[in-house]
PDB file of C-alpha atoms in Angstrom:
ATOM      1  CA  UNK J 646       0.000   0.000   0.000  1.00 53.00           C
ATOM      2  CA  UNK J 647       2.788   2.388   0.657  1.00 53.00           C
ATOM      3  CA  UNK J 648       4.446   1.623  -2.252  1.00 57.00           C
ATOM      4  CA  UNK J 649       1.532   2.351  -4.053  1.00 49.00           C
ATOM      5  CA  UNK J 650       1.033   5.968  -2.720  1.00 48.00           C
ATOM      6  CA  UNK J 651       4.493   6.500  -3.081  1.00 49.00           C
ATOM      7  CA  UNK J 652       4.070   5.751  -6.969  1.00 48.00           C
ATOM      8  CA  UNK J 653       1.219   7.950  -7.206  1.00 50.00           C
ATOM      9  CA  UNK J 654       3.072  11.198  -5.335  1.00 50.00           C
ATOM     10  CA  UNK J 655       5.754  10.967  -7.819  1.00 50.00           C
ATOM     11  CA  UNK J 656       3.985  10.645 -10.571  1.00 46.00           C
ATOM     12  CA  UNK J 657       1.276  13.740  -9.429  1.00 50.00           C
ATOM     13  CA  UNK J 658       4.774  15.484  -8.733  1.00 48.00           C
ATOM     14  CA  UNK J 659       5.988  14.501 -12.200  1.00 48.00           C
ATOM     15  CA  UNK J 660       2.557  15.999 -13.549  1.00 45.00           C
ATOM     16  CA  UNK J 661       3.076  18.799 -11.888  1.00 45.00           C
ATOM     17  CA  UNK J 662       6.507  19.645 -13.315  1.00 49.00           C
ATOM     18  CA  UNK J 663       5.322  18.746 -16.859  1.00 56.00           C
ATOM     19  CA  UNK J 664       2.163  21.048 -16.438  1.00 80.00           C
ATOM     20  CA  UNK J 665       2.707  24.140 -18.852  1.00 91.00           C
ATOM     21  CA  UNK J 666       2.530  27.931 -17.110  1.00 95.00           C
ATOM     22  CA  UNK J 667       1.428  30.610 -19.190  1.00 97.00           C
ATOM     23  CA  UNK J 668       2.087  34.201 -18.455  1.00 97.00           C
ATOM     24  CA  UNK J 669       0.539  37.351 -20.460  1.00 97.00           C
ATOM     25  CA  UNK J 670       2.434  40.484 -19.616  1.00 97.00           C
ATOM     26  CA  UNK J 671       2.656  44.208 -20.811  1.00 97.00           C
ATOM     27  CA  UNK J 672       5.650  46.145 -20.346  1.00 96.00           C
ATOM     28  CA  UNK J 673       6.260  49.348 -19.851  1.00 90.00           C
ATOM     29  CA  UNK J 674       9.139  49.887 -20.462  1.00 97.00           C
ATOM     30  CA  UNK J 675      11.815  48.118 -22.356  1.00 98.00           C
ATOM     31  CA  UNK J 676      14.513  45.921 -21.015  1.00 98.00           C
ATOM     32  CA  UNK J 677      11.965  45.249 -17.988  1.00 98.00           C
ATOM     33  CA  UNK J 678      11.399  41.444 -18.443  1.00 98.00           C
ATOM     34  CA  UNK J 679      13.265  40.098 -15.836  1.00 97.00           C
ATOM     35  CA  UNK J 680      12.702  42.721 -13.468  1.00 97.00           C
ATOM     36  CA  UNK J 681       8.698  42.184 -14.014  1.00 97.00           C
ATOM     37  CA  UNK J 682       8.583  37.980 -13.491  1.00 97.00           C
ATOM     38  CA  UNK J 683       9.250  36.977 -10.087  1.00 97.00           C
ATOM     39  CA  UNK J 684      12.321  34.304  -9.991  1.00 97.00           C
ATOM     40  CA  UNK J 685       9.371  31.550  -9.546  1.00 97.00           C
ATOM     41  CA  UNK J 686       8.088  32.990 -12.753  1.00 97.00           C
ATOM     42  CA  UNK J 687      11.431  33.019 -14.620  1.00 98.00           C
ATOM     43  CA  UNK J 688      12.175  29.294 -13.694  1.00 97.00           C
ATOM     44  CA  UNK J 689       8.566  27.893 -14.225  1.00 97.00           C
ATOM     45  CA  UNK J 690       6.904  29.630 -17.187  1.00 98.00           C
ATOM     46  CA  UNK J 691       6.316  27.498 -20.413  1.00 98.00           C
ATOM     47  CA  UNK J 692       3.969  30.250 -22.474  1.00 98.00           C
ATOM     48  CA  UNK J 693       4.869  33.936 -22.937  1.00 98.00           C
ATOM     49  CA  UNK J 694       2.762  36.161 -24.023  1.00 98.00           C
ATOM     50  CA  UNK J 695       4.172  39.827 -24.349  1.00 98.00           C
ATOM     51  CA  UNK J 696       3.031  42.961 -25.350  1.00 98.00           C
ATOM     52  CA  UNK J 697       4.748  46.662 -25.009  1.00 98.00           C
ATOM     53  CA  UNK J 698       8.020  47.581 -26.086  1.00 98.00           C
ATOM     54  CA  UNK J 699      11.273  45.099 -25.643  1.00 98.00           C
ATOM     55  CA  UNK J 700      14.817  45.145 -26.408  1.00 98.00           C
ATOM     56  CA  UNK J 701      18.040  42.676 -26.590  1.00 98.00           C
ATOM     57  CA  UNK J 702      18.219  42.766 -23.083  1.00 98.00           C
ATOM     58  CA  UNK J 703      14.665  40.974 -22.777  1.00 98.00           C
ATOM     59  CA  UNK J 704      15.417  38.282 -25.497  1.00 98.00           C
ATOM     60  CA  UNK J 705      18.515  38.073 -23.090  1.00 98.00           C
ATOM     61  CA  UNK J 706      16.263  37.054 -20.186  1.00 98.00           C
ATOM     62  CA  UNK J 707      13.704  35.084 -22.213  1.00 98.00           C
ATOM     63  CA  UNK J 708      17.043  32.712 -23.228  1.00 98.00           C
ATOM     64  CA  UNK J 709      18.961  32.935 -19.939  1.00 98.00           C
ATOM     65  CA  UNK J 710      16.768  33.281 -17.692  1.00 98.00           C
ATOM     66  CA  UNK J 711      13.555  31.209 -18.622  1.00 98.00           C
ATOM     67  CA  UNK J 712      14.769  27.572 -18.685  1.00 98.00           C
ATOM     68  CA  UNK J 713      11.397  26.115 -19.150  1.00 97.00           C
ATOM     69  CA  UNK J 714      10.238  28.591 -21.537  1.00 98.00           C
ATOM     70  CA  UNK J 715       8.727  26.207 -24.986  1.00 98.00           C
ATOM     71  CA  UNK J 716       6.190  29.081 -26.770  1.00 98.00           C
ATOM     72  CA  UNK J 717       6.576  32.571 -27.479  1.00 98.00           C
ATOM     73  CA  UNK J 718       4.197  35.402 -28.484  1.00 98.00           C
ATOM     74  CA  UNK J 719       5.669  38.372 -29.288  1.00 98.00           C
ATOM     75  CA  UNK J 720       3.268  39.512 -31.834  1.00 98.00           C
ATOM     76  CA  UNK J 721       2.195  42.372 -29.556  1.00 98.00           C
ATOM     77  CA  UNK J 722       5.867  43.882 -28.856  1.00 98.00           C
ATOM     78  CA  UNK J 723       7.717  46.094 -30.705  1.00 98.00           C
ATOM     79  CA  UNK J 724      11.610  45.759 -30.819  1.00 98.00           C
ATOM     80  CA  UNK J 725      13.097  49.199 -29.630  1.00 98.00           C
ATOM     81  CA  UNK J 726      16.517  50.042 -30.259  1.00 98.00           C
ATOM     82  CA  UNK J 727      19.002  49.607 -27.448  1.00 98.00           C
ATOM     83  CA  UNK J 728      23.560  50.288 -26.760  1.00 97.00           C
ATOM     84  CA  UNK J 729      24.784  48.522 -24.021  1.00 96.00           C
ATOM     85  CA  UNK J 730      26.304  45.244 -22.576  1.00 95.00           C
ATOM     86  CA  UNK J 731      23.461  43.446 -21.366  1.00 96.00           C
ATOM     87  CA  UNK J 732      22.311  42.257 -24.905  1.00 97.00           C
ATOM     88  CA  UNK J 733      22.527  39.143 -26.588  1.00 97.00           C
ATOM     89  CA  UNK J 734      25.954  39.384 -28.514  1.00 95.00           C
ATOM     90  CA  UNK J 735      28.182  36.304 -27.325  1.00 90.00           C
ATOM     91  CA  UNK J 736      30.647  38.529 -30.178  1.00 88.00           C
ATOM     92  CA  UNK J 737      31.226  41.870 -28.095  1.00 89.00           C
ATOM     93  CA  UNK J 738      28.241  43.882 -29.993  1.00 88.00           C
ATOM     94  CA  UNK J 739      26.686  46.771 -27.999  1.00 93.00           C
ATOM     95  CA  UNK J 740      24.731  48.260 -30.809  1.00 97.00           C
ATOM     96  CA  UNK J 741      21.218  46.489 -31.274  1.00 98.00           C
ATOM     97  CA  UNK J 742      18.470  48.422 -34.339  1.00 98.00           C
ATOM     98  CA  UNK J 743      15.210  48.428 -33.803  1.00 98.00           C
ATOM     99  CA  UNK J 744      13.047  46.536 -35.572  1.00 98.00           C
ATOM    100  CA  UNK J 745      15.085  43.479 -35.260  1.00 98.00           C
ATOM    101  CA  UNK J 746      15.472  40.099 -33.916  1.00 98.00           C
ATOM    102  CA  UNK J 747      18.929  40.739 -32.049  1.00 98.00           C
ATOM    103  CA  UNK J 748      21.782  38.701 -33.291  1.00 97.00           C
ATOM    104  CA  UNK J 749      22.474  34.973 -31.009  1.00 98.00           C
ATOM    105  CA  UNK J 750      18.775  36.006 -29.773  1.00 98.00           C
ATOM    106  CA  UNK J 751      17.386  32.529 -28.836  1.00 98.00           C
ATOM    107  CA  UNK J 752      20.654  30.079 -29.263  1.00 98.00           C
ATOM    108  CA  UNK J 753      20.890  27.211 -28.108  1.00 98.00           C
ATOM    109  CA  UNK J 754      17.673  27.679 -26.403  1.00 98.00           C
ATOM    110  CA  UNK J 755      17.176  23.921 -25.885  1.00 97.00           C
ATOM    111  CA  UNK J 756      13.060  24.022 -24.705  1.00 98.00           C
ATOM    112  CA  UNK J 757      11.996  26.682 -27.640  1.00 98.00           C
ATOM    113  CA  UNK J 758       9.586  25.293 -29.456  1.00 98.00           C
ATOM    114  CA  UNK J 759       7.198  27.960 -31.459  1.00 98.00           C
ATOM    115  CA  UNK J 760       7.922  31.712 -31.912  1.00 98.00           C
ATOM    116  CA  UNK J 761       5.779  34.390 -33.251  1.00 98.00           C
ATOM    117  CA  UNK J 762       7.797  37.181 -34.242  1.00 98.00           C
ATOM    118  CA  UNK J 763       6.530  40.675 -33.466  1.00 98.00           C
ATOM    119  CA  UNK J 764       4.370  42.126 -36.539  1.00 98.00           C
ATOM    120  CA  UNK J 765       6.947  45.171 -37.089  1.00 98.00           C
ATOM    121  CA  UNK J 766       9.925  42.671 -37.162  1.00 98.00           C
ATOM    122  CA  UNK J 767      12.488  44.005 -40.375  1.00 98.00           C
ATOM    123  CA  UNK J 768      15.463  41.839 -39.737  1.00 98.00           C
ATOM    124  CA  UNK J 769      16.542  38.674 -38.217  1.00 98.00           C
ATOM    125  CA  UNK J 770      19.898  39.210 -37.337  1.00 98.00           C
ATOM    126  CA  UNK J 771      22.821  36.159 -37.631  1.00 97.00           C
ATOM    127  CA  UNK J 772      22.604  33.314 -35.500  1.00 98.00           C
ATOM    128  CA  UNK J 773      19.340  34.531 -34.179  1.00 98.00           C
ATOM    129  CA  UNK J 774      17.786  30.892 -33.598  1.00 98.00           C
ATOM    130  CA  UNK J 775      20.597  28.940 -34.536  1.00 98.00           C
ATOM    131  CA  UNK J 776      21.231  25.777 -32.600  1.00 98.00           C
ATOM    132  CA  UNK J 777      17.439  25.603 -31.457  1.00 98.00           C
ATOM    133  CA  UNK J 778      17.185  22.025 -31.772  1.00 98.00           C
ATOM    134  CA  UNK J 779      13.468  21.529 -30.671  1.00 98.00           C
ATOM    135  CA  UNK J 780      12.295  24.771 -32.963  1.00 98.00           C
ATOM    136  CA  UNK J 781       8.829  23.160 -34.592  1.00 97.00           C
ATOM    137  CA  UNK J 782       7.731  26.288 -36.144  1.00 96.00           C
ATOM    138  CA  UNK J 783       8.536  30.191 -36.834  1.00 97.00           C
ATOM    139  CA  UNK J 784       5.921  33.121 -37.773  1.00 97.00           C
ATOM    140  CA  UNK J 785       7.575  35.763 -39.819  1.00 98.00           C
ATOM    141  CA  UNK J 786       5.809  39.192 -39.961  1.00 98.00           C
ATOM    142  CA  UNK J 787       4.570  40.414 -43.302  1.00 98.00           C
ATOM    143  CA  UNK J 788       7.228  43.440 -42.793  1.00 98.00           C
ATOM    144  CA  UNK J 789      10.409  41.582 -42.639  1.00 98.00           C
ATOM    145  CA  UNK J 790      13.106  42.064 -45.156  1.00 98.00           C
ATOM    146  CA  UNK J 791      16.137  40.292 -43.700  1.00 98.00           C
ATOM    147  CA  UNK J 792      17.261  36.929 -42.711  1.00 98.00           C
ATOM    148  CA  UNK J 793      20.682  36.973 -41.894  1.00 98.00           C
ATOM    149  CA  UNK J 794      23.896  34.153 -41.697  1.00 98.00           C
ATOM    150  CA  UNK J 795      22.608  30.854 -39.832  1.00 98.00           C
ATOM    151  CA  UNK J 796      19.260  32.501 -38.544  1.00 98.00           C
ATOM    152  CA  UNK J 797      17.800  29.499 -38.604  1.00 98.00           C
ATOM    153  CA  UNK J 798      21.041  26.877 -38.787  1.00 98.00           C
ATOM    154  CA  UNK J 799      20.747  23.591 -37.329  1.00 98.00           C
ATOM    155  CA  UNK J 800      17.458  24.244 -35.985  1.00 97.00           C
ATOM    156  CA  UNK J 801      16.807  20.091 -36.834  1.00 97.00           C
ATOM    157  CA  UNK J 802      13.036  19.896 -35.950  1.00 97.00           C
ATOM    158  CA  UNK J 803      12.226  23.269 -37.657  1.00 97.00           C
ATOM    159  CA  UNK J 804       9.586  21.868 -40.571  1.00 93.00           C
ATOM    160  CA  UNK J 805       7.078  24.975 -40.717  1.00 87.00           C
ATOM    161  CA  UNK J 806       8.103  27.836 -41.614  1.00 94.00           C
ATOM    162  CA  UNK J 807       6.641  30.790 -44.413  1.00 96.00           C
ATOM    163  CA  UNK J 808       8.616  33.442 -46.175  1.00 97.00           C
ATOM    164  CA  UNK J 809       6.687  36.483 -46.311  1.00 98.00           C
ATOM    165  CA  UNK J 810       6.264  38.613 -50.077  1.00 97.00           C
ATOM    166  CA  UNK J 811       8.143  41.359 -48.427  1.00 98.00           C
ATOM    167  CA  UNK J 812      11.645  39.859 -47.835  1.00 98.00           C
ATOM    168  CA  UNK J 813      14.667  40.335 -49.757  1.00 98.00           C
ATOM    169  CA  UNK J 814      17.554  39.056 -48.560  1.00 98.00           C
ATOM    170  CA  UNK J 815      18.313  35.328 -47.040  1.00 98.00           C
ATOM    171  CA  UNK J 816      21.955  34.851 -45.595  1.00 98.00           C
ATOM    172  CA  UNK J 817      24.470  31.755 -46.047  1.00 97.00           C
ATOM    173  CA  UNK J 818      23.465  28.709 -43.798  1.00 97.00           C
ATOM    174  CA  UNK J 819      20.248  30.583 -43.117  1.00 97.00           C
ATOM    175  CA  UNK J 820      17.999  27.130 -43.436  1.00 97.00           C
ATOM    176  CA  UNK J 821      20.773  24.400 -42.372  1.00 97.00           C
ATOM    177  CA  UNK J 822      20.149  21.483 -41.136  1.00 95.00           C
ATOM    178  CA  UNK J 823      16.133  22.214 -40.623  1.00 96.00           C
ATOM    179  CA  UNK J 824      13.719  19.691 -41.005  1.00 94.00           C
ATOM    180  CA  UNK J 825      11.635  21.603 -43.945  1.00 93.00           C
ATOM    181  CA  UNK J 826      10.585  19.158 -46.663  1.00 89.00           C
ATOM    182  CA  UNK J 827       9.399  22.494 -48.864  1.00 89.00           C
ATOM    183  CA  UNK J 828       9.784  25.661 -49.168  1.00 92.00           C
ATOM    184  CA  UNK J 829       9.137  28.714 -51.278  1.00 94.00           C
ATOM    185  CA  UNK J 830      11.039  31.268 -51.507  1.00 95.00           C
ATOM    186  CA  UNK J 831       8.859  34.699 -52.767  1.00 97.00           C
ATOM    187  CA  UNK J 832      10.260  36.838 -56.111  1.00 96.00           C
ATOM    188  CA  UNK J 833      10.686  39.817 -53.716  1.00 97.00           C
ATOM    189  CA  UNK J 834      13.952  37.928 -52.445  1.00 98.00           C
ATOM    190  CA  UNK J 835      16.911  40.013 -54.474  1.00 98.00           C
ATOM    191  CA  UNK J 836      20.004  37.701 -52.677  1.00 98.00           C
ATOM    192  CA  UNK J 837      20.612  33.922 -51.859  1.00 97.00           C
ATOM    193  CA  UNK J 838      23.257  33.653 -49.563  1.00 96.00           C
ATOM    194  CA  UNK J 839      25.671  30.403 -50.451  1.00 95.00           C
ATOM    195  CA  UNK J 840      24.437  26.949 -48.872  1.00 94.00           C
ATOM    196  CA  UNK J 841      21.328  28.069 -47.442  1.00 94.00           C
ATOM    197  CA  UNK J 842      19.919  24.542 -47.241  1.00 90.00           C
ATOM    198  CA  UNK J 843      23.068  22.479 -46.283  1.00 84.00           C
ATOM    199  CA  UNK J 844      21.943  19.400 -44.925  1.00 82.00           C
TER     200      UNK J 844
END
């Protein structure tokens, strides 16, 4: 008998860990994110939903600081420029546009499953998602113009993903090692950087 409530505590407890936590906020102010989730919040939410303004230093805190964190909403957010240290450059950048997915944004992120991108988004900036292993899917804004070197590189479960009539450019490695059986790549797209679909 006590082996048998034993088996169901840990497996309520292993429910419990699995369960996902969803969290809608609205910031003020950019470069707030971690300063607005508790630490409980930081180490436990699975959905984010964000609206307001953000900058590199909360894609900082959404890949550092959110271990757990599997779908992302950013939809609602506009990326505001931002000079500093606290970004995501693993390269000694301190200069991050607005408009624009900030470079090494999301690498490595090893629990990032689905992204929406915010609707203003111009550029994806290199390395961006590379190395997100469990990446299923990616919504690109109708306003983006600019996928940049390994954006998407080695992203190996990646298989949905749609190239919006606006974009121009795609950078070398941009698509390697993704899971996408088809693609199509729009006539508004002027360059085609050099292995772009390495596998």
């Amino acid at each position: 008998m006590k082996k048998l409530l034993l088996l169901f505590l840990m497996l309520g407890c292993f429910i419990s860990m699995q369960a996902q936590v969803q969290k809608m906020l609205a910031l003020t102010a950019a470069g707030t994110l971690s300063s607005t989730l508790t630490v409980d919040e930081q180490n436990t939410v699975t959905n984010l939903i964000l609206t307001g303004n953000i900058d590199a230093r909360d894609f900082r805190t959404m890949r550092d600081l959110m271990p757990m964190l599997a779908e992302i909403d950013l939809s609602g957010t506009t990326i505001v420029g931002y000079e500093g240290l606290e970004g995501t450059s693993k390269s000694g950048n301190t200069i991050y546009p607005s408009n624009t997915v900030p470079e090494n944004a999301f690498e490595s992120k090893p629990t990032l499953e689905n992204i929406i991108l915010p609707n203003s988004t111009e550029e994806i900036s290199q390395r961006a998602f590379l190395y997100c292993r469990q990446l299923l899917s990616a919504t690109l804004p109708s306003s983006l113009l600019k996928i940049n070197d390994q954006a998407f590189g080695w992203c190996n479960s990646l298989s949905v993903i749609t190239l919006p009539e606006s974009l121009k450019y795609i950078g070398y490695q941009t698509f390697a090692t993704t899971n996408l059986s088809t693609i199509y790549i729009p006539e508004s797209v002027e360059y085609i950087g050099t292995v772009v679909f390495f596998q």
